[in-house]
Amino acid sequence: MPEQVVFGMEVFLNGLMAGVLYALVALGFVLIYKASGIFNYAQGVMALFSAMTLVGVMNGQVPFSHLINAIFGTEIHHFGWHLPALAGILLTMGIMVILAWLVQKVIFKHLVNQAPIILFMATIGLAYFMEGFGDLMWGGEIKKLDVGIPQGINLWIDETTFNIFDYGFFIDNLDIFATVVAIFLVFALVAFAQYTKQGRAMRAVADDHQAALSVGVSLNFIWVMVWSLAGFVALIAGIMWGTKSGVQFSLSLIALKALPVLMLGGFTSIPGAIVGGLIIGVGEKMFEFLVGPLIGGATENWFAYVLALLFLVFRPQGLFGEKIIERV
Amino acid sequence: MKFKLLAAAVSSIALASPVFADLVLPWMSYRTGPYAVAGIPLADGYADYLTMLNERDGGIGGVPVRLLECETGYNTEKGVECYESTKAEGSLVYHPLSTGITYQLIPKVTADGIALHSMGYGRTSAANGKIFSNIFNYPANYWTAASAGVNYLLNENSGSLEGKHIALLYHNSAYGKEPIRTLEGLSEKHGFELTLIPVDHPGQEQKSQWLQIRRERPDYVIMWGFGVMNQVAIQEAANIRFPMENFIGNWWAGAEHDVIPAGDVANGYKSLVMNDTGSEFSIYDDIQKYVVASGKAAGAGDNLGTVMYNRSLYMAFLTHMAILKAQELAGTSDISQAEMIKGMEALEITDAMMAEYGLANIGPAFSVSCENHGGPGLGAVSQWDASAGKWNLVSDYLVADMDLINPLIQADSLAFAQENNITERCN
């Protein structure tokens, strides 16, 4: 087989894996948009905040210690424990639920029936608040996140492909792990939405929140639940991306990777986020591999948005999004 | 009556004595935003050095130093706003800490007659003092760094890079593209193959780039990165099992926060440096005594001795020495902005001075002149020891290939002079 074809196959597989990571971020956007019509600008910051909280909780770091020490002249930094990853994740999830409750109680409860742009602006405010709040709570320094996810080349794939193609493919163990988690997450979310009482209530609110209210569904509860789920998805995305790069401010920028995925897959479809992520991941990697060297490289961000724009022209609701028809 | 006499005497003495204003030193910090991890220790180091001067010596030459910290978030527009809002305070020298802000401020500081020091970043051709009267980029710049890196590799390969393959992994921005011309010239001169691999901002996803490196198997990778790009690149290099000792970052890609997230696999990664690292310098005794112990540290005191903290200590030291020189030339401690520029142009850093001020061997001895605002352009290489958690210098300060770089500086600065109708000075 020609060398370029073999290399192309490796790039294709890595594109799929990258797409899964993009989809993980996009899922959080979809959940909130689907249930409340809010485009949550703070989703990337939620991933950062949850990852910072996870590291802080696992390492037994005292929250706001810099502030406490500066005000009271104390020297407290750590509780003295080190939690296993699972306990850390559960505790962080608890904190994300509290955050979801606060977001609903303090912000969105007061903005019911406001125009979407007002809700969007509120999430911009929330994003900036959480950026500063996270820094104040856990410190601005870069943090190593290790929850035991394997990283590095998968030797089995390397050896197997080497035996077949005389060239070993590089697939990162972290990406394989992320793929498994993403598949599980999508099935769990779909099952939750289809087969549980709360899930059906969530779908009812998504379809028509006034009708849902009239049959006794609590909007407050559903929105707290949806923001909690989005917090959980943000935590998963934060763990995957934070393991790669360390937990730092730039984690909040992963939202930039989710936008073209959402445009392509649709803002209201969970499977759409996955398929959109895969198309963007494979598309940008293959374009960079085939065309990048001819035009100087670094085409990936550009290509993802161009592809998304093309979809906007021909299918504005995305591949799986609902076509909205409003009567005038 | 006695009291009135005493009051009159005191007031006449006060009137007769010169009234010194503060020496105003602005600092364009980025304690927030995507690059805050580097910006915080940089800001802390500069602030702590100035606090130490005020507490220990009463300032410089008896005049207190006033720090004007302005937050830019590494945003060019905010940087320009910071400049506009602080220049009227009598600011002596600006450290923009960003190549983008530096480019924007070059015409502004030149028109306003204020000095700008971009140490190891900014517009490289500003080293030509004949054209750039107010801009200084001593002791080293990106072009000399690229050359020092290649000279290090030459030393590692018995003086020949013929047939070797070097990849430049760079941030796809004006900053990241700075070394390309130099490396292309050096590639031609020394016969190595150069592959350019750009990474888009912010650099969180680099799979394509590292798959390319894995396919093409370059002998060395030189990285011009910043922020998250560095941490991801080091992790990806480890993932594809690229030998870390053949991976060299520039001096904005070689701090503790760049290697720690990757853990033990970052062991052996190398970085170019323009000054030494660590907390073994005797100045740290004074910083502990006059700044940290008295609760006046700019940060939590946990950045002392880190690469970025040391770099800004070095910046503050060079500013300190330039002010002393300016005071000496002006014959007064209360120097003007114009006198500060003269001080910087006459700056001479000797080994004895570095030792006297507690920073023995932190960098090379060098001098600045009207013609040469760039200093000697020396660069060394340090290597990360993951088990000890510290950087170690693994080379001497290497002389850059000025035969190749000087014509580049000359051509670029003359083009700037033509565009802006600047006539050469220092004649």
CSV table of C-alpha atoms in Angstrom, one decimal, chain A residues 7 10-11 14 18 22 66 135 140-142 144 151-153 155 158 167-170 172 175 241 243-246 248-251 253-254 256-257 284-285 288-289 296-302, chain B residues 31-37 40 170 172 196 198-202 204-209 211-212 214-215 217 227-228 231-232 235-236 238-241 256-258 260-264 300 302:
chain,number,residue,atom,x,y,z
A,7,PHE,CA,-0.3,7.8,6.8
A,10,GLU,CA,-3.5,7.0,10.7
A,11,VAL,CA,-4.5,10.7,10.4
A,14,ASN,CA,-6.6,10.3,15.0
A,18,ALA,CA,-10.0,14.2,18.3
A,22,TYR,CA,-14.6,18.0,20.7
A,66,HIS,CA,-4.6,32.9,49.3
A,135,ASP,CA,-8.7,31.6,40.3
A,140,GLY,CA,-4.2,30.7,39.1
A,141,GLU,CA,-1.2,28.4,38.8
A,142,ILE,CA,-1.1,25.5,36.4
A,144,LYS,CA,-1.2,18.6,37.1
A,151,GLN,CA,-1.5,8.2,28.2
A,152,GLY,CA,0.9,7.6,25.4
A,153,ILE,CA,1.0,5.4,22.4
A,155,LEU,CA,1.4,-0.5,21.8
A,158,ASP,CA,1.2,0.1,17.1
A,167,TYR,CA,4.1,1.2,9.8
A,168,GLY,CA,2.8,1.3,13.3
A,169,PHE,CA,-0.1,3.7,13.8
A,170,PHE,CA,0.0,6.2,16.7
A,172,ASP,CA,-3.1,7.8,22.2
A,175,ASP,CA,-8.0,9.2,23.2
A,241,TRP,CA,-8.4,17.9,28.2
A,243,THR,CA,-5.0,15.4,31.6
A,244,LYS,CA,-3.4,16.4,28.3
A,245,SER,CA,-2.4,20.0,29.0
A,246,GLY,CA,-2.6,20.4,32.8
A,248,GLN,CA,-5.0,26.0,33.4
A,249,PHE,CA,-7.0,29.0,32.1
A,250,SER,CA,-6.7,27.8,28.5
A,251,LEU,CA,-9.0,24.9,29.3
A,253,LEU,CA,-10.9,28.0,25.4
A,254,ILE,CA,-11.9,24.5,24.4
A,256,LEU,CA,-13.9,27.3,20.7
A,257,LYS,CA,-13.5,23.8,19.4
A,284,GLU,CA,-9.8,19.2,9.9
A,285,LYS,CA,-7.1,16.5,10.3
A,288,GLU,CA,-4.3,19.6,7.3
A,289,PHE,CA,-2.7,16.3,6.1
A,296,GLY,CA,1.7,26.6,4.9
A,297,GLY,CA,-0.2,24.5,7.5
A,298,ALA,CA,-2.1,25.5,10.6
A,299,THR,CA,-5.4,25.1,8.7
A,300,GLU,CA,-7.4,23.2,11.4
A,301,ASN,CA,-9.2,26.0,13.2
A,302,TRP,CA,-9.9,27.7,9.9
B,31,ARG,CA,-1.9,38.3,36.0
B,32,THR,CA,-5.1,37.2,34.3
B,33,GLY,CA,-6.0,35.4,31.0
B,34,PRO,CA,-4.5,32.5,29.2
B,35,TYR,CA,-0.9,33.4,29.9
B,36,ALA,CA,-1.3,34.3,33.6
B,37,VAL,CA,0.8,31.3,34.6
B,40,ILE,CA,2.1,36.2,37.7
B,170,TYR,CA,6.1,27.4,16.2
B,172,ASN,CA,1.4,30.6,14.3
B,196,LEU,CA,8.4,24.5,9.5
B,198,PRO,CA,2.9,25.9,12.7
B,199,VAL,CA,0.5,25.5,15.6
B,200,ASP,CA,-2.6,27.6,15.7
B,201,HIS,CA,-3.5,29.6,18.9
B,202,PRO,CA,-3.9,28.5,21.6
B,204,GLN,CA,-4.4,22.8,22.8
B,205,GLU,CA,-4.7,20.4,20.0
B,206,GLN,CA,-1.5,19.4,18.2
B,207,LYS,CA,-2.2,15.9,17.0
B,208,SER,CA,-1.6,16.7,13.3
B,209,GLN,CA,1.7,18.4,14.1
B,211,LEU,CA,1.9,12.9,13.7
B,212,GLN,CA,3.9,14.8,11.1
B,214,ARG,CA,6.5,11.1,14.0
B,215,ARG,CA,6.3,10.4,10.2
B,217,ARG,CA,11.4,11.8,12.2
B,227,GLY,CA,1.1,29.2,27.1
B,228,VAL,CA,-0.8,25.9,26.7
B,231,GLN,CA,2.6,21.9,27.9
B,232,VAL,CA,0.7,20.1,25.2
B,235,GLN,CA,3.2,15.8,26.5
B,236,GLU,CA,2.7,14.9,22.8
B,238,ALA,CA,6.5,12.1,25.2
B,239,ASN,CA,3.4,10.3,23.7
B,240,ILE,CA,5.2,9.7,20.4
B,241,ARG,CA,8.4,8.9,22.3
B,256,GLU,CA,8.5,25.0,35.5
B,257,HIS,CA,4.9,25.3,34.5
B,258,ASP,CA,5.7,24.1,31.0
B,260,ILE,CA,5.4,20.0,35.4
B,261,PRO,CA,2.0,19.0,33.9
B,262,ALA,CA,3.7,16.2,31.9
B,263,GLY,CA,5.4,14.8,35.0
B,264,ASP,CA,8.4,12.5,34.8
B,300,ALA,CA,2.2,34.4,48.0
B,302,ASP,CA,5.7,30.6,46.2
